[in-house]
Amino acid sequence: MPSILSVPRFRDAAPGARILCALGLLLAQLCLAPQPVAAQSVALPLPRLLTLTPAGFQRSVAGSEPTTIEVKVSGENLDGWEEGGQYVPPQLLFSHPGITATALLSAEGKPEKDRYLVRVASEVPSGLHDARMMTALGISSGRVCTASDHPETLRTDPAADVSQAFPLAPGIVCNAKATAQVADHYRLELQTGQRVVIDCAARGIESKLRPVLILADATGADLVAERRGGLLDFTAPAPSTYFVKIHDLSFQGGPEFFYRLLVHDLPVGAPLPARQAAVEPVLSFSWPPVGFPATAPAQESEDPDPAAVQQVTLAADAAVALDVAGRFFPAADVDTYQFTAEAGQIWWIEVASERLGAPTNPAVVVQRSLPGAGLVWEDTAEFSDIAAPIKPSTNHYAYDGPPYESGSADCLGKLEIKETGSYRLQIRDLFGGTRDDPQAIYRLVIRKAAPDFALVCWPLHMELRNGDRAALSKPLALRGGGTVSLEVAAIRRDGFDGPIELAVSGLPEGVTATGLRIPAGATRGQILLTAAESPPRAFAGVAISGKGLINGQSIERPCRLAGHCWPVRDGWSEIPFPRLIPETLVSAGGLEKAPLTLRSTAPEPIEVAEGGSFTVPLELLKRGEVSGAQFQMRVIGAGFEQQPGFELNVAAPAPVTFDLAKLKIPPGDHVLAFITSAVTKYAPAAVTKLAPDAVGEAQPPAAADVAEILVSQPVHVRVTPATKEATP
């Protein structure tokens, strides 16, 4: 719960304290200031939708006309294009067909730049929906927007002090953006004993804001502050005007620091309301297990006695012996579940808490009661973190791993009962020793083995060693002749260790996909998306999946796509935060072609006998100036990663030979590809002169060095069984 604070004002501090405070603020500003841009940029330009103002809207009532709202967008490379001699403005698209947008027209009948009329039909469900732009370069990255059942308002005027405070009322959502260096002020009229819960949605709707909520009295003096989660619970001691102050934790502000403020009017003692909808963190892709209900069928007994024990029965013939929801509440809470088990039983224990959005680190210990020793318990098993399938970056850039966390602080492990007897399972939050948080929820499952897997993927992140700190949002907007690699991570559940075949369906015309198998026991694979030389302009929603053989049956599981909420170009000054993307869109046929295309010129598939060797002749198509005479190449593809790296001559690539006897590649169909990072001279293609904001004969921008991942088109190899010599 928020604590009562007495916060001195800056002008009331002693002179020395004011100097130290000013120096601290100056240092913070210097640390947060944008860093100089290096001469060499990372990654080719891509369209990115960065802000949508307002960040949400009220959906219409069933049976009524659609709600209409004016929306302003901003981003990178959100240009329109020319088609049939006509200008086509960039199109604002939404993940639900009931949300549509048309360009806002000026008095002259021309589309206004970055402004749209959005219509929200009554069939649109409340919650988050993705918005994107179709642009000259293809489909943009997404930005979530919220459809709500509440009336909405937009604050545009300054609210830097109590005299400018914006009026708030319970049940109305206020959309706003944080102001740098000051707090936004809101006015709230409350009666004696009236309880309000103030919910500030920020990080959950992809804002950069880390909100600090303060409730002040009629004079502006602070009463209550909340700095952790954007939720403040307050009961008025007297009828009065109160003020709500909001600022970023480091007092940053601007369009990227948007938020949605909602005040709930609740009876004293009522449970906290559901939070405003929030995006899913990447690590949540592995929850829930297939077939499990969205909510647990049982609830923990919240006995105030810390020594309370909950008796459970682990039925030997039950597939799921226990599925219970609980809370790490109050502080230092330890929940105990006691049961009897027989020697030889094997159970799998899984806990979800961080994957449910709680800021927790659950830990489980299982103990056995020692016979004849009274109440003496002996540890038999401990369960903690779910290891990341691919080691993530430890410094938020690709120096030692991708900037995505696919592991979790949650628990998953096998419990083998060695001796018949009485056992107890204790679950606690390692972060919860002093924190009272009723939203620190968990779900505990004890089940028989159900081998399975869960998949997540993201655009391959560049691994430069020259000080690059970029973690970029990368929409799947393919340039003609280009190949993009998706890195796939697998969480294996309950002992499943078979190979996983990867596939993509529903691709737009001119785009093909090739899955590089996840080998048995491995947790990493890749998918290659390749665009034809001149594909038609199009985009499509695609389905990415993986297939595995479990207990003799082919099982297919979806693969979720992850992406960064913001393009972070310097990980030293800004920590990236990614999320799961609900809809995977792929586009091709944009304004530009890939600067490089690396491909095999051999007929495919290349056929070779088991234990033999084969050669891949290579061709490098260059559509611009290349920096350097050689590329340091490596090979990807199940079994082929053992192939030594090699130098590729940019002017005349030499063929590459593979020895299957050394690589121990078994018979069957296989796929490999070549990968490196390359620096090319890049100059953006000219935007159509028909655009409303086109400026005469503008000077084209100069070409600049851009480092980008170069992935070859896939090479298909068919290995046939070796012919056995006849015995004389």
PDB file of C-alpha atoms in Angstrom, residues 326-550:
ATOM      1  CA  GLY A 326      -3.043 -17.515  -4.535  1.00  0.00           C
ATOM      2  CA  ARG A 327      -1.302 -14.315  -3.455  1.00  0.00           C
ATOM      3  CA  PHE A 328       2.042 -13.464  -1.894  1.00  0.00           C
ATOM      4  CA  PHE A 329       0.229 -11.257   0.579  1.00  0.00           C
ATOM      5  CA  PRO A 330       0.794  -9.836   3.154  1.00  0.00           C
ATOM      6  CA  ALA A 331       4.544  -9.180   3.237  1.00  0.00           C
ATOM      7  CA  ALA A 332       6.755 -12.237   3.850  1.00  0.00           C
ATOM      8  CA  ASP A 333       3.786 -14.518   3.135  1.00  0.00           C
ATOM      9  CA  VAL A 334       4.574 -18.250   2.874  1.00  0.00           C
ATOM     10  CA  ASP A 335       1.787 -20.539   1.671  1.00  0.00           C
ATOM     11  CA  THR A 336       2.001 -24.202   2.675  1.00  0.00           C
ATOM     12  CA  TYR A 337       0.290 -27.128   0.930  1.00  0.00           C
ATOM     13  CA  GLN A 338       0.555 -30.526   2.664  1.00  0.00           C
ATOM     14  CA  PHE A 339      -0.049 -33.895   0.996  1.00  0.00           C
ATOM     15  CA  THR A 340       0.700 -37.604   1.151  1.00  0.00           C
ATOM     16  CA  ALA A 341       2.681 -39.217  -1.677  1.00  0.00           C
ATOM     17  CA  GLU A 342       3.853 -42.723  -2.491  1.00  0.00           C
ATOM     18  CA  ALA A 343       7.323 -43.821  -3.516  1.00  0.00           C
ATOM     19  CA  GLY A 344       7.795 -43.893  -7.282  1.00  0.00           C
ATOM     20  CA  GLN A 345       5.316 -41.129  -8.063  1.00  0.00           C
ATOM     21  CA  ILE A 346       6.540 -38.391 -10.409  1.00  0.00           C
ATOM     22  CA  TRP A 347       4.876 -34.988 -10.484  1.00  0.00           C
ATOM     23  CA  TRP A 348       5.657 -31.823 -12.402  1.00  0.00           C
ATOM     24  CA  ILE A 349       5.369 -28.549 -10.514  1.00  0.00           C
ATOM     25  CA  GLU A 350       4.834 -25.242 -12.313  1.00  0.00           C
ATOM     26  CA  VAL A 351       4.272 -21.772 -10.879  1.00  0.00           C
ATOM     27  CA  ALA A 352       3.140 -18.728 -12.855  1.00  0.00           C
ATOM     28  CA  SER A 353       3.480 -15.316 -11.254  1.00  0.00           C
ATOM     29  CA  GLU A 354       5.904 -13.121 -13.159  1.00  0.00           C
ATOM     30  CA  ARG A 355       4.285 -14.450 -16.346  1.00  0.00           C
ATOM     31  CA  LEU A 356       0.944 -13.185 -14.985  1.00  0.00           C
ATOM     32  CA  GLY A 357       2.389  -9.675 -14.779  1.00  0.00           C
ATOM     33  CA  ALA A 358       3.269  -9.652 -11.077  1.00  0.00           C
ATOM     34  CA  PRO A 359       6.645  -8.140 -10.020  1.00  0.00           C
ATOM     35  CA  THR A 360       7.655 -11.300  -8.168  1.00  0.00           C
ATOM     36  CA  ASN A 361      10.331 -13.975  -7.938  1.00  0.00           C
ATOM     37  CA  PRO A 362       8.575 -17.132  -6.716  1.00  0.00           C
ATOM     38  CA  ALA A 363      10.434 -20.013  -5.104  1.00  0.00           C
ATOM     39  CA  VAL A 364       9.178 -23.469  -4.128  1.00  0.00           C
ATOM     40  CA  VAL A 365      10.618 -25.935  -1.642  1.00  0.00           C
ATOM     41  CA  VAL A 366       9.227 -29.443  -1.069  1.00  0.00           C
ATOM     42  CA  GLN A 367       9.923 -31.101   2.288  1.00  0.00           C
ATOM     43  CA  ARG A 368       9.345 -34.589   3.710  1.00  0.00           C
ATOM     44  CA  SER A 369       8.271 -35.248   7.285  1.00  0.00           C
ATOM     45  CA  LEU A 370      10.898 -37.412   8.969  1.00  0.00           C
ATOM     46  CA  PRO A 371       9.261 -40.508  10.553  1.00  0.00           C
ATOM     47  CA  GLY A 372       9.391 -40.624  14.341  1.00  0.00           C
ATOM     48  CA  ALA A 373      11.016 -37.212  14.599  1.00  0.00           C
ATOM     49  CA  GLY A 374       7.947 -35.156  15.430  1.00  0.00           C
ATOM     50  CA  LEU A 375       7.476 -32.020  13.342  1.00  0.00           C
ATOM     51  CA  VAL A 376      10.848 -32.188  11.630  1.00  0.00           C
ATOM     52  CA  TRP A 377      10.950 -31.549   7.902  1.00  0.00           C
ATOM     53  CA  GLU A 378      13.706 -32.423   5.450  1.00  0.00           C
ATOM     54  CA  ASP A 379      14.178 -30.618   2.122  1.00  0.00           C
ATOM     55  CA  THR A 380      13.725 -32.959  -0.840  1.00  0.00           C
ATOM     56  CA  ALA A 381      13.442 -30.569  -3.801  1.00  0.00           C
ATOM     57  CA  GLU A 382      13.696 -26.880  -4.666  1.00  0.00           C
ATOM     58  CA  PHE A 383      12.385 -25.110  -7.748  1.00  0.00           C
ATOM     59  CA  SER A 384      13.243 -21.639  -8.980  1.00  0.00           C
ATOM     60  CA  ASP A 385      13.758 -19.886 -12.319  1.00  0.00           C
ATOM     61  CA  ILE A 386      12.766 -21.169 -15.762  1.00  0.00           C
ATOM     62  CA  ALA A 387      16.009 -20.909 -17.711  1.00  0.00           C
ATOM     63  CA  ALA A 388      16.008 -18.759 -20.846  1.00  0.00           C
ATOM     64  CA  PRO A 389      16.083 -20.891 -24.036  1.00  0.00           C
ATOM     65  CA  ILE A 390      18.483 -18.328 -25.509  1.00  0.00           C
ATOM     66  CA  LYS A 391      20.693 -16.451 -23.072  1.00  0.00           C
ATOM     67  CA  PRO A 392      19.476 -12.840 -23.142  1.00  0.00           C
ATOM     68  CA  SER A 393      21.674  -9.793 -23.189  1.00  0.00           C
ATOM     69  CA  THR A 394      22.879  -8.874 -19.718  1.00  0.00           C
ATOM     70  CA  ASN A 395      23.391  -5.245 -20.672  1.00  0.00           C
ATOM     71  CA  HIS A 396      20.340  -4.648 -22.871  1.00  0.00           C
ATOM     72  CA  TYR A 397      22.237  -4.839 -26.134  1.00  0.00           C
ATOM     73  CA  ALA A 398      23.427  -7.710 -28.316  1.00  0.00           C
ATOM     74  CA  TYR A 399      26.896  -8.101 -26.896  1.00  0.00           C
ATOM     75  CA  ASP A 400      26.265 -11.515 -25.367  1.00  0.00           C
ATOM     76  CA  GLY A 401      22.703 -12.348 -26.399  1.00  0.00           C
ATOM     77  CA  PRO A 402      19.467 -10.942 -27.830  1.00  0.00           C
ATOM     78  CA  PRO A 403      17.706  -8.103 -25.943  1.00  0.00           C
ATOM     79  CA  TYR A 404      14.704 -10.340 -25.240  1.00  0.00           C
ATOM     80  CA  GLU A 405      13.986 -12.263 -22.023  1.00  0.00           C
ATOM     81  CA  SER A 406      12.258 -15.546 -22.828  1.00  0.00           C
ATOM     82  CA  GLY A 407      13.057 -17.228 -19.518  1.00  0.00           C
ATOM     83  CA  SER A 408      11.227 -16.373 -16.311  1.00  0.00           C
ATOM     84  CA  ALA A 409      11.586 -16.062 -12.547  1.00  0.00           C
ATOM     85  CA  ASP A 410       8.670 -18.524 -12.349  1.00  0.00           C
ATOM     86  CA  CYS A 411       9.181 -22.212 -11.517  1.00  0.00           C
ATOM     87  CA  LEU A 412       9.019 -25.422 -13.551  1.00  0.00           C
ATOM     88  CA  GLY A 413      10.512 -28.744 -12.530  1.00  0.00           C
ATOM     89  CA  LYS A 414      10.098 -32.450 -11.805  1.00  0.00           C
ATOM     90  CA  LEU A 415       9.353 -33.854  -8.341  1.00  0.00           C
ATOM     91  CA  GLU A 416      10.324 -37.506  -7.860  1.00  0.00           C
ATOM     92  CA  ILE A 417       8.953 -39.144  -4.714  1.00  0.00           C
ATOM     93  CA  LYS A 418      11.655 -41.430  -3.303  1.00  0.00           C
ATOM     94  CA  GLU A 419       9.842 -42.539  -0.144  1.00  0.00           C
ATOM     95  CA  THR A 420       6.202 -42.872   0.858  1.00  0.00           C
ATOM     96  CA  GLY A 421       5.208 -40.335   3.472  1.00  0.00           C
ATOM     97  CA  SER A 422       3.862 -36.920   4.342  1.00  0.00           C
ATOM     98  CA  TYR A 423       5.142 -33.979   2.312  1.00  0.00           C
ATOM     99  CA  ARG A 424       4.598 -30.252   2.250  1.00  0.00           C
ATOM    100  CA  LEU A 425       5.165 -27.666  -0.462  1.00  0.00           C
ATOM    101  CA  GLN A 426       5.979 -24.111   0.558  1.00  0.00           C
ATOM    102  CA  ILE A 427       5.807 -21.232  -1.908  1.00  0.00           C
ATOM    103  CA  ARG A 428       7.061 -17.697  -1.294  1.00  0.00           C
ATOM    104  CA  ASP A 429       8.129 -14.562  -3.142  1.00  0.00           C
ATOM    105  CA  LEU A 430      11.846 -13.903  -2.799  1.00  0.00           C
ATOM    106  CA  PHE A 431      11.119 -10.195  -3.417  1.00  0.00           C
ATOM    107  CA  GLY A 432       8.217 -10.009  -0.956  1.00  0.00           C
ATOM    108  CA  GLY A 433       9.904  -9.826   2.429  1.00  0.00           C
ATOM    109  CA  THR A 434       8.784  -6.269   3.185  1.00  0.00           C
ATOM    110  CA  ARG A 435       6.288  -5.555   0.428  1.00  0.00           C
ATOM    111  CA  ASP A 436       2.519  -5.595   0.980  1.00  0.00           C
ATOM    112  CA  ASP A 437       1.118  -5.988  -2.521  1.00  0.00           C
ATOM    113  CA  PRO A 438      -2.306  -7.609  -2.956  1.00  0.00           C
ATOM    114  CA  GLN A 439      -1.622  -7.829  -6.701  1.00  0.00           C
ATOM    115  CA  ALA A 440       1.351 -10.177  -6.173  1.00  0.00           C
ATOM    116  CA  ILE A 441      -0.618 -13.155  -7.462  1.00  0.00           C
ATOM    117  CA  TYR A 442       0.484 -16.657  -8.377  1.00  0.00           C
ATOM    118  CA  ARG A 443      -0.906 -19.876  -9.806  1.00  0.00           C
ATOM    119  CA  LEU A 444       0.424 -23.239  -8.645  1.00  0.00           C
ATOM    120  CA  VAL A 445      -0.021 -26.416 -10.702  1.00  0.00           C
ATOM    121  CA  ILE A 446       0.959 -29.978  -9.748  1.00  0.00           C
ATOM    122  CA  ARG A 447       0.401 -32.425 -12.614  1.00  0.00           C
ATOM    123  CA  LYS A 448       1.493 -35.625 -14.278  1.00  0.00           C
ATOM    124  CA  ALA A 449       3.987 -35.257 -17.113  1.00  0.00           C
ATOM    125  CA  ALA A 450       2.435 -33.638 -20.195  1.00  0.00           C
ATOM    126  CA  PRO A 451       5.356 -33.206 -22.630  1.00  0.00           C
ATOM    127  CA  ASP A 452       4.914 -30.105 -24.754  1.00  0.00           C
ATOM    128  CA  PHE A 453       6.644 -26.953 -25.955  1.00  0.00           C
ATOM    129  CA  ALA A 454       5.997 -23.228 -26.398  1.00  0.00           C
ATOM    130  CA  LEU A 455       7.584 -20.980 -29.025  1.00  0.00           C
ATOM    131  CA  VAL A 456       8.409 -17.304 -29.392  1.00  0.00           C
ATOM    132  CA  CYS A 457      10.380 -15.497 -32.092  1.00  0.00           C
ATOM    133  CA  TRP A 458      11.782 -12.070 -32.865  1.00  0.00           C
ATOM    134  CA  PRO A 459      13.712 -10.421 -35.711  1.00  0.00           C
ATOM    135  CA  LEU A 460      17.364 -11.381 -35.443  1.00  0.00           C
ATOM    136  CA  HIS A 461      19.355  -8.764 -33.555  1.00  0.00           C
ATOM    137  CA  MET A 462      22.688  -7.542 -34.864  1.00  0.00           C
ATOM    138  CA  GLU A 463      25.710  -8.563 -32.813  1.00  0.00           C
ATOM    139  CA  LEU A 464      28.303  -5.875 -33.419  1.00  0.00           C
ATOM    140  CA  ARG A 465      31.484  -5.657 -31.375  1.00  0.00           C
ATOM    141  CA  ASN A 466      32.247  -2.021 -32.124  1.00  0.00           C
ATOM    142  CA  GLY A 467      30.268  -0.445 -29.308  1.00  0.00           C
ATOM    143  CA  ASP A 468      26.807  -0.600 -30.880  1.00  0.00           C
ATOM    144  CA  ARG A 469      24.056  -0.461 -28.257  1.00  0.00           C
ATOM    145  CA  ALA A 470      20.991  -0.567 -30.492  1.00  0.00           C
ATOM    146  CA  ALA A 471      17.844  -2.567 -29.728  1.00  0.00           C
ATOM    147  CA  LEU A 472      15.487  -1.682 -32.538  1.00  0.00           C
ATOM    148  CA  SER A 473      11.839  -2.367 -33.200  1.00  0.00           C
ATOM    149  CA  LYS A 474      11.820  -4.202 -36.537  1.00  0.00           C
ATOM    150  CA  PRO A 475       8.568  -4.526 -38.466  1.00  0.00           C
ATOM    151  CA  LEU A 476       8.587  -7.336 -41.032  1.00  0.00           C
ATOM    152  CA  ALA A 477       8.648  -4.951 -44.007  1.00  0.00           C
ATOM    153  CA  LEU A 478      10.745  -6.804 -46.583  1.00  0.00           C
ATOM    154  CA  ARG A 479      12.672  -5.034 -49.311  1.00  0.00           C
ATOM    155  CA  GLY A 480      12.724  -6.656 -52.748  1.00  0.00           C
ATOM    156  CA  GLY A 481      15.427  -9.330 -52.953  1.00  0.00           C
ATOM    157  CA  GLY A 482      15.988  -9.277 -49.196  1.00  0.00           C
ATOM    158  CA  THR A 483      15.949 -12.053 -46.599  1.00  0.00           C
ATOM    159  CA  VAL A 484      15.049 -11.466 -42.950  1.00  0.00           C
ATOM    160  CA  SER A 485      15.801 -13.952 -40.181  1.00  0.00           C
ATOM    161  CA  LEU A 486      13.549 -14.602 -37.194  1.00  0.00           C
ATOM    162  CA  GLU A 487      15.236 -16.142 -34.170  1.00  0.00           C
ATOM    163  CA  VAL A 488      12.994 -18.764 -32.520  1.00  0.00           C
ATOM    164  CA  ALA A 489      13.201 -19.774 -28.846  1.00  0.00           C
ATOM    165  CA  ALA A 490      11.537 -22.878 -27.396  1.00  0.00           C
ATOM    166  CA  ILE A 491      10.540 -23.641 -23.809  1.00  0.00           C
ATOM    167  CA  ARG A 492      10.383 -27.433 -23.459  1.00  0.00           C
ATOM    168  CA  ARG A 493       7.876 -28.667 -20.905  1.00  0.00           C
ATOM    169  CA  ASP A 494       7.812 -31.906 -18.891  1.00  0.00           C
ATOM    170  CA  GLY A 495      10.693 -33.683 -20.582  1.00  0.00           C
ATOM    171  CA  PHE A 496       9.892 -33.153 -24.271  1.00  0.00           C
ATOM    172  CA  ASP A 497      13.195 -33.192 -26.186  1.00  0.00           C
ATOM    173  CA  GLY A 498      12.283 -34.015 -29.810  1.00  0.00           C
ATOM    174  CA  PRO A 499      13.012 -31.904 -32.910  1.00  0.00           C
ATOM    175  CA  ILE A 500      10.634 -29.059 -33.805  1.00  0.00           C
ATOM    176  CA  GLU A 501       9.853 -28.234 -37.437  1.00  0.00           C
ATOM    177  CA  LEU A 502       9.131 -24.532 -38.061  1.00  0.00           C
ATOM    178  CA  ALA A 503       6.751 -23.144 -40.688  1.00  0.00           C
ATOM    179  CA  VAL A 504       4.906 -19.974 -41.765  1.00  0.00           C
ATOM    180  CA  SER A 505       1.555 -19.805 -43.571  1.00  0.00           C
ATOM    181  CA  GLY A 506      -0.522 -17.005 -45.099  1.00  0.00           C
ATOM    182  CA  LEU A 507       2.386 -15.051 -46.605  1.00  0.00           C
ATOM    183  CA  PRO A 508       1.749 -12.228 -49.096  1.00  0.00           C
ATOM    184  CA  GLU A 509       2.474 -12.814 -52.771  1.00  0.00           C
ATOM    185  CA  GLY A 510       6.178 -12.750 -53.574  1.00  0.00           C
ATOM    186  CA  VAL A 511       7.328 -13.824 -50.091  1.00  0.00           C
ATOM    187  CA  THR A 512       8.496 -17.312 -49.118  1.00  0.00           C
ATOM    188  CA  ALA A 513       9.414 -18.745 -45.727  1.00  0.00           C
ATOM    189  CA  THR A 514      11.867 -21.458 -44.765  1.00  0.00           C
ATOM    190  CA  GLY A 515      12.087 -22.901 -41.268  1.00  0.00           C
ATOM    191  CA  LEU A 516      15.464 -23.975 -39.924  1.00  0.00           C
ATOM    192  CA  ARG A 517      14.597 -26.922 -37.677  1.00  0.00           C
ATOM    193  CA  ILE A 518      15.121 -26.795 -33.901  1.00  0.00           C
ATOM    194  CA  PRO A 519      17.156 -29.993 -33.364  1.00  0.00           C
ATOM    195  CA  ALA A 520      16.326 -32.579 -30.699  1.00  0.00           C
ATOM    196  CA  GLY A 521      17.169 -31.242 -27.246  1.00  0.00           C
ATOM    197  CA  ALA A 522      17.967 -27.751 -28.578  1.00  0.00           C
ATOM    198  CA  THR A 523      16.057 -24.585 -27.747  1.00  0.00           C
ATOM    199  CA  ARG A 524      16.944 -22.319 -30.670  1.00  0.00           C
ATOM    200  CA  GLY A 525      16.025 -22.199 -34.360  1.00  0.00           C
ATOM    201  CA  GLN A 526      15.501 -19.669 -37.131  1.00  0.00           C
ATOM    202  CA  ILE A 527      12.962 -18.828 -39.817  1.00  0.00           C
ATOM    203  CA  LEU A 528      13.992 -17.107 -43.046  1.00  0.00           C
ATOM    204  CA  LEU A 529      11.555 -14.792 -44.853  1.00  0.00           C
ATOM    205  CA  THR A 530      12.628 -14.020 -48.436  1.00  0.00           C
ATOM    206  CA  ALA A 531      11.101 -11.487 -50.824  1.00  0.00           C
ATOM    207  CA  ALA A 532      11.233 -11.849 -54.598  1.00  0.00           C
ATOM    208  CA  GLU A 533      13.171  -9.286 -56.628  1.00  0.00           C
ATOM    209  CA  SER A 534      10.059  -7.216 -57.448  1.00  0.00           C
ATOM    210  CA  PRO A 535       7.077  -8.459 -55.410  1.00  0.00           C
ATOM    211  CA  PRO A 536       3.717  -6.677 -55.673  1.00  0.00           C
ATOM    212  CA  ARG A 537       2.952  -4.208 -52.885  1.00  0.00           C
ATOM    213  CA  ALA A 538       0.980  -6.168 -50.290  1.00  0.00           C
ATOM    214  CA  PHE A 539       0.815  -7.175 -46.655  1.00  0.00           C
ATOM    215  CA  ALA A 540      -0.776 -10.133 -44.896  1.00  0.00           C
ATOM    216  CA  GLY A 541      -1.357 -11.535 -41.445  1.00  0.00           C
ATOM    217  CA  VAL A 542       0.662 -14.739 -41.147  1.00  0.00           C
ATOM    218  CA  ALA A 543       0.727 -17.701 -38.767  1.00  0.00           C
ATOM    219  CA  ILE A 544       4.063 -18.989 -37.451  1.00  0.00           C
ATOM    220  CA  SER A 545       4.063 -22.460 -35.918  1.00  0.00           C
ATOM    221  CA  GLY A 546       6.164 -25.424 -34.894  1.00  0.00           C
ATOM    222  CA  LYS A 547       5.452 -29.151 -35.085  1.00  0.00           C
ATOM    223  CA  GLY A 548       6.816 -31.875 -32.849  1.00  0.00           C
ATOM    224  CA  LEU A 549       6.184 -35.590 -32.378  1.00  0.00           C
ATOM    225  CA  ILE A 550       4.876 -36.265 -28.851  1.00  0.00           C
TER     226      ILE A 550
END
